[in-house]
CSV table of C-alpha atoms and ligand atoms in Angstrom, one decimal:
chain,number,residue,atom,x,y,z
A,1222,UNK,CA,5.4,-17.9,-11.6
A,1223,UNK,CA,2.3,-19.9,-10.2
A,1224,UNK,CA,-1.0,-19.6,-10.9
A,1225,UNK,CA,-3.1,-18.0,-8.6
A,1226,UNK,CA,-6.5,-18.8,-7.4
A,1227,UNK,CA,-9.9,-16.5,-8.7
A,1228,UNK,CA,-11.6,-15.2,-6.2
A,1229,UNK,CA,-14.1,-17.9,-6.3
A,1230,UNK,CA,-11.6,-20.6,-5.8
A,1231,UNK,CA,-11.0,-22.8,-2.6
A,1232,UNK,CA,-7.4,-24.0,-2.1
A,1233,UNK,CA,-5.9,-25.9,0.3
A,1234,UNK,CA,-2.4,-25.3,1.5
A,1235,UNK,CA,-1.9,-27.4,4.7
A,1236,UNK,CA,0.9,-26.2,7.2
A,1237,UNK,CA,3.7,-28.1,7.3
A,1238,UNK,CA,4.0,-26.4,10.9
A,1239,UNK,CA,2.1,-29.7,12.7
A,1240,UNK,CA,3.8,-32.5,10.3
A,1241,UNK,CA,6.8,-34.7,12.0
A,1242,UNK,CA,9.9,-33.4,10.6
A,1243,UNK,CA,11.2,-36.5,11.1
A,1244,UNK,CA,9.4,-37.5,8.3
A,1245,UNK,CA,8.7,-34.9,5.8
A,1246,UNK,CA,9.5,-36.2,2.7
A,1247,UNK,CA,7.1,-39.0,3.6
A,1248,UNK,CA,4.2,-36.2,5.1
A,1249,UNK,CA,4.7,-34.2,1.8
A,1250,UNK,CA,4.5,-37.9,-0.6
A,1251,UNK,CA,1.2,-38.4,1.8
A,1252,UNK,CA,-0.2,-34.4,1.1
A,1253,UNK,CA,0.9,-34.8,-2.7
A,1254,UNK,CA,-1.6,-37.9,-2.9
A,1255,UNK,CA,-4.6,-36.3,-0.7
A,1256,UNK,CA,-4.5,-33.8,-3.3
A,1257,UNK,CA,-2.7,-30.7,-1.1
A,1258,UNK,CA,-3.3,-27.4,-3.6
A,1259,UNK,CA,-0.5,-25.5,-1.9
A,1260,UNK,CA,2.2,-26.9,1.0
A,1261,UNK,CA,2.6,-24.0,3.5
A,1262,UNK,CA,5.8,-23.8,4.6
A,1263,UNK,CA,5.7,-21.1,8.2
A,1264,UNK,CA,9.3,-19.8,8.9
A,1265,UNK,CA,9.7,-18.0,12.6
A,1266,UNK,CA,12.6,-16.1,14.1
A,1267,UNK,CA,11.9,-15.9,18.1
A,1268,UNK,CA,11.5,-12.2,17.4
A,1269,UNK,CA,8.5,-11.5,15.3
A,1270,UNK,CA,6.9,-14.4,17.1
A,1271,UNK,CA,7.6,-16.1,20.3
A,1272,UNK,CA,8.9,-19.5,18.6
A,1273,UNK,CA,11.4,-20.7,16.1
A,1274,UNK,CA,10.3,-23.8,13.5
A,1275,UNK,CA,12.8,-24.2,10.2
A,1276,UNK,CA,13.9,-22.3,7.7
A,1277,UNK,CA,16.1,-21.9,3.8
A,1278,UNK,CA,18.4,-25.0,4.1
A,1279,UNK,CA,15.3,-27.1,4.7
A,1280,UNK,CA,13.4,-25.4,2.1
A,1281,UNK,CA,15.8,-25.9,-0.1
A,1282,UNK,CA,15.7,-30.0,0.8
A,1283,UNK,CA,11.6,-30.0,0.6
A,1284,UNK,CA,12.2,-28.5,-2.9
A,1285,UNK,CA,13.9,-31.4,-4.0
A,1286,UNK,CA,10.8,-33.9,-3.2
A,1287,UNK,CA,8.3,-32.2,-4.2
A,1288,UNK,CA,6.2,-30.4,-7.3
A,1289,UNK,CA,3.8,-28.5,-5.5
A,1290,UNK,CA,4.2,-24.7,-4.6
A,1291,UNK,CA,5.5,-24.2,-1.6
A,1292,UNK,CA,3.6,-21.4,0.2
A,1293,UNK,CA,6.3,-19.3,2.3
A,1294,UNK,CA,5.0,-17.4,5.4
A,1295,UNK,CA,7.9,-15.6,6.8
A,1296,UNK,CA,7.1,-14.5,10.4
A,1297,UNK,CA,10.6,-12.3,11.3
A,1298,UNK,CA,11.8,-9.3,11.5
A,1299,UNK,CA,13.4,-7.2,8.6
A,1300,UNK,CA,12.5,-9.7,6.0
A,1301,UNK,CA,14.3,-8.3,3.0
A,1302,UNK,CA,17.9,-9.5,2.9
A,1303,UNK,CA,16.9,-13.2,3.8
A,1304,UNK,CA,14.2,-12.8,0.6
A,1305,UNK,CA,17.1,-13.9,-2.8
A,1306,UNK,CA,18.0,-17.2,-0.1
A,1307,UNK,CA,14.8,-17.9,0.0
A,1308,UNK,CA,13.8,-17.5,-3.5
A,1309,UNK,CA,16.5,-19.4,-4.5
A,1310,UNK,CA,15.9,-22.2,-2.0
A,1311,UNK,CA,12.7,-23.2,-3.8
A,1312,UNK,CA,10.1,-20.6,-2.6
A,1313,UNK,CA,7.0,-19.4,-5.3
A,1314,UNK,CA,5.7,-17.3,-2.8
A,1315,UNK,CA,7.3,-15.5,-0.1
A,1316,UNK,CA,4.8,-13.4,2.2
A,1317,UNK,CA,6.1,-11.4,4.8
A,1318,UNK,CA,3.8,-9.8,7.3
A,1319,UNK,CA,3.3,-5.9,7.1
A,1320,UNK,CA,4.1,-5.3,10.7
A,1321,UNK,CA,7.9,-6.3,10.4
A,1322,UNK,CA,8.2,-4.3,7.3
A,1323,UNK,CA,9.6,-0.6,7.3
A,1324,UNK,CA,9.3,0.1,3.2
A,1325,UNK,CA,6.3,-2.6,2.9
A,1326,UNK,CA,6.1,-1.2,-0.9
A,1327,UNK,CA,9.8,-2.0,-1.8
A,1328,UNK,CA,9.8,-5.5,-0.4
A,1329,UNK,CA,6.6,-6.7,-2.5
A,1330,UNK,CA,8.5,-5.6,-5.7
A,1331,UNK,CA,11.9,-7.0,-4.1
A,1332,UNK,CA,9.6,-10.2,-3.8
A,1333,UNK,CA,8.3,-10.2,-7.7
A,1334,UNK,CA,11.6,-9.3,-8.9
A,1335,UNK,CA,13.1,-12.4,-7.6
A,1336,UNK,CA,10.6,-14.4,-9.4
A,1337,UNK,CA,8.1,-15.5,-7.0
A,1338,UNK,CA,4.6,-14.2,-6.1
A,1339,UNK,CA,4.2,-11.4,-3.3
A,1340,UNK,CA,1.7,-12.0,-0.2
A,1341,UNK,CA,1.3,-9.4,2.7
A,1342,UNK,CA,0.4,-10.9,6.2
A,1343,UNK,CA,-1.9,-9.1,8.2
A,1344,UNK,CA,-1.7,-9.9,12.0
A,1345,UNK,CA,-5.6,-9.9,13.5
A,1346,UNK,CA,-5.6,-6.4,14.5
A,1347,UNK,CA,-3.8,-4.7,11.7
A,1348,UNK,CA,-6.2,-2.7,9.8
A,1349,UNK,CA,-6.5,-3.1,5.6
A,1350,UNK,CA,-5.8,0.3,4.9
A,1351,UNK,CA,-2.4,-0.7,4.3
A,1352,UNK,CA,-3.3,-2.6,1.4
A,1353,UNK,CA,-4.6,0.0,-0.9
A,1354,UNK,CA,-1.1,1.4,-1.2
A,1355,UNK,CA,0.3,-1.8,-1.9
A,1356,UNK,CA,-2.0,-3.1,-4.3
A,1357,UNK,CA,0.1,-2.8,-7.5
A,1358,UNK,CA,2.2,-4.3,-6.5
A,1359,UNK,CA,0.3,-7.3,-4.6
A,1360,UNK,CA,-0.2,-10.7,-5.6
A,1361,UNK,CA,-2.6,-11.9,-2.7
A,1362,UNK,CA,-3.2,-11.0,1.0
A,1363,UNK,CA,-2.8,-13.5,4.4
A,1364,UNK,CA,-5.2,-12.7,6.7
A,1365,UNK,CA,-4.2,-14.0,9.8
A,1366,UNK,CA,-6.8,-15.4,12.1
A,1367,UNK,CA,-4.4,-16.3,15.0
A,1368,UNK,CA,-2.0,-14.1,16.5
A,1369,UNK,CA,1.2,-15.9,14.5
A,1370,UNK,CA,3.7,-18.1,16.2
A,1371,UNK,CA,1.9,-21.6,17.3
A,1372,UNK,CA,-0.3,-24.5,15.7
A,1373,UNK,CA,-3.2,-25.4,17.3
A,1374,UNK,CA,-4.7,-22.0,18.4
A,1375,UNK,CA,-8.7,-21.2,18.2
A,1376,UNK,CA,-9.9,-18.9,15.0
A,1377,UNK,CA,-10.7,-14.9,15.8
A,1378,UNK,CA,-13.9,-14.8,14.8
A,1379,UNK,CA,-13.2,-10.7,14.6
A,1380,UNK,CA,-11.1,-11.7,11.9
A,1381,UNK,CA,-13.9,-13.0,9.8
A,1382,UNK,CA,-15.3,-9.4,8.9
A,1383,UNK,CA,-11.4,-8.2,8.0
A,1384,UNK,CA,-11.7,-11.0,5.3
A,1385,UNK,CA,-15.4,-9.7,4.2
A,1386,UNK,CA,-13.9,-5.8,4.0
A,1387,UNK,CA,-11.0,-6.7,1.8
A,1388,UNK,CA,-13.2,-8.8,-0.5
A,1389,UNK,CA,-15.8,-6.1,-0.7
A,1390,UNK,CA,-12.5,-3.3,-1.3
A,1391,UNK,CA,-10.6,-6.0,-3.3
A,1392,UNK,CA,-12.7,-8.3,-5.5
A,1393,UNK,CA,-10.6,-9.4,-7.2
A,1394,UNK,CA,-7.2,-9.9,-4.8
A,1395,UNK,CA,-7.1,-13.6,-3.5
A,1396,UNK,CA,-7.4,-14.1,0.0
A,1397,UNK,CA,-5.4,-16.3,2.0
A,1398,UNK,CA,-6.7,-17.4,5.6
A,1399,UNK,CA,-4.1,-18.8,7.9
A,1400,UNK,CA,-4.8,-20.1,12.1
A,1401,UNK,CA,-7.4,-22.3,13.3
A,1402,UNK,CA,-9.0,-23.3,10.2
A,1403,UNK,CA,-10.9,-26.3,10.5
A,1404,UNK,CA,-14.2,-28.1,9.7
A,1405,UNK,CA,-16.1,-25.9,12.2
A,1406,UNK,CA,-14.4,-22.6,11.1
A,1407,UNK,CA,-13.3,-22.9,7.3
A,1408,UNK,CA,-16.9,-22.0,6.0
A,1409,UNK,CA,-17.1,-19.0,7.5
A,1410,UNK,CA,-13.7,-17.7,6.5
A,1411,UNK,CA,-14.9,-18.9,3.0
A,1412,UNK,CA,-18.4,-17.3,3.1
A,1413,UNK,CA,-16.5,-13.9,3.6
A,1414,UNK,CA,-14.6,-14.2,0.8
A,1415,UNK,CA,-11.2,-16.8,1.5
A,1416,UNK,CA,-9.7,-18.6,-1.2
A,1417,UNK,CA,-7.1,-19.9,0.0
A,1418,UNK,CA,-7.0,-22.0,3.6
A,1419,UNK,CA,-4.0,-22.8,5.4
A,1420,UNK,CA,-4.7,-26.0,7.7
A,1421,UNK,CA,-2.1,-27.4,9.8
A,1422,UNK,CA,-3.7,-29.3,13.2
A,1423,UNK,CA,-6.9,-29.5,11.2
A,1424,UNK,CA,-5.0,-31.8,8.5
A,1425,UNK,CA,-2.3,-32.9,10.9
A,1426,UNK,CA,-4.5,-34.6,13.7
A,1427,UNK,CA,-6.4,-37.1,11.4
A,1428,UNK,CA,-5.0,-40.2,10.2
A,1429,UNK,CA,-6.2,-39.5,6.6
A,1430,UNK,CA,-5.2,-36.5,4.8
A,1431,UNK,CA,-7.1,-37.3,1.9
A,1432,UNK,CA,-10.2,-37.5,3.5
A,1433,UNK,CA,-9.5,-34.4,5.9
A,1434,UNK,CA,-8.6,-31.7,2.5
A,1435,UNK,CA,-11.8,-33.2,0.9
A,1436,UNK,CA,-14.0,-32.9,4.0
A,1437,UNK,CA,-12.2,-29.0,4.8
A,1438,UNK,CA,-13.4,-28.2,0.7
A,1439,UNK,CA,-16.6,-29.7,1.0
A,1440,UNK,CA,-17.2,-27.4,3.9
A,1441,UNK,CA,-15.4,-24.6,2.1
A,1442,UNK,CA,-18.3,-24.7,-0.4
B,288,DX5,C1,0.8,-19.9,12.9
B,288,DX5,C2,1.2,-20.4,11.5
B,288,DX5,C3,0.2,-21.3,10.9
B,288,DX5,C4,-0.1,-22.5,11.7
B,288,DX5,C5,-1.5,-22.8,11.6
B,288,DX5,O1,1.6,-18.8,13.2
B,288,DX5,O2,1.3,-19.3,10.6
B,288,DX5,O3,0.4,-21.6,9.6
B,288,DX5,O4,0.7,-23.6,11.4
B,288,DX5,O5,-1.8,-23.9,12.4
B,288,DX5,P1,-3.3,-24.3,12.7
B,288,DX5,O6,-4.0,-24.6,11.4
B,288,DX5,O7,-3.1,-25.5,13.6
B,288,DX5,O8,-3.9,-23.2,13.4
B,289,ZN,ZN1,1.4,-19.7,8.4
């Protein structure tokens, strides 16, 4: 399985979400060299969220051209018999968001058992209680800071004290922020605690990655 961040880490997992599909194997050659800790790969299923991007056969042809972990977010409904296709498609994490799971607990071990590390998504105003039940069997937590479904939305800045509560309950549990995060907004999410930062149109709208991951860690720190 991966490694995982300590909670003191900053990682950067930009979202494939804003890249041109046309082109991924080139976008993903490009995030390779600008040093991309993470690729974030969001699946959606017009249900859970009111959109639908891309999903296990082109996974499965993203694992072929790359080395780095590929992050999955899984934004759809009853997520657990998609989860072996997945797995075997290339995934080393699969998170699924709490609010489309019945038997959260089982799915998180269904997750681990298939080899790849177990996220839980929380949706910006799903409380963390939910996550002191799970915790055995968690690997890290995505904290949402849009309502899921589309690139390009603003950060909730309510979201920022949800990331601040679960470090304060959780010290040691890394943190995944995901929606909005940009130069103006990662600091923030990283003074509360974040360690890991999802970026799509923050990395997507400038012409050099490189220079956009550095310039997101530097203000990460
Ligand atoms: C939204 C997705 C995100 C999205 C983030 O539902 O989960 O990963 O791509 O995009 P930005 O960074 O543009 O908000
Ligand atoms: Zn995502």
């Amino acid at each position: 399985m991966i490694p995982l961040p300590t909670s003191t880490s900053h990682w950067i997992a930009p979202s494939l979400l804003s890249a041109d599909f046309a082109n991924l194997a080139d976008e993903v050659r490009r995030l390779e060299a600008a040093k991309a800790d993470w690729l974030h790969f969001d699946v959606m299923d017009g249900t859970f969220v009111p959109n639908i991007s891309v999903g296990i056969p082109v996974l499965a042809s993203l694992r072929k051209v790359t080395t780095l972990p590929i992050d999955v977010h899984l934004m759809i409904v009853n997520p657990d018999p998609l989860l072996p296709a997945f797995a075997k498609a290339g995934a080393d994490t699969l998170t699924v968001q709490v609010e489309a799971c019945t038997h959260l607990h089982r799915t998180l071990n269904y997750i681990r058992d298939l080899g790849c590390r177990a996220g839980a998504a929380l949706n910006p105003h799903t409380p963390i209680d939910c996550l002191d039940y799970v915790a055995d069997c968690l690997d890290f937590v995505l904290v949402m800071t849009v309502n899921p479904g589309f690139g390009g939305q603003s950060y909730i800045d309510s979201c920022t004290k949800k990331i601040a509560a679960i470090r304060k309950r959780f010290p040691d549990l890394p943190i995944e922020v995901d929606g909005g995060i940009k130069n103006d907004t990662i600091g923030r999410a990283a003074q509360a605690g974040a360690n890991i930062f999802v970026s799509g149109s923050g990395i997507f709208a400038q012409s050099d990655y490189a220079q956009a991951i550095a310039k997101l860690r530097t203000n990460a720190a």
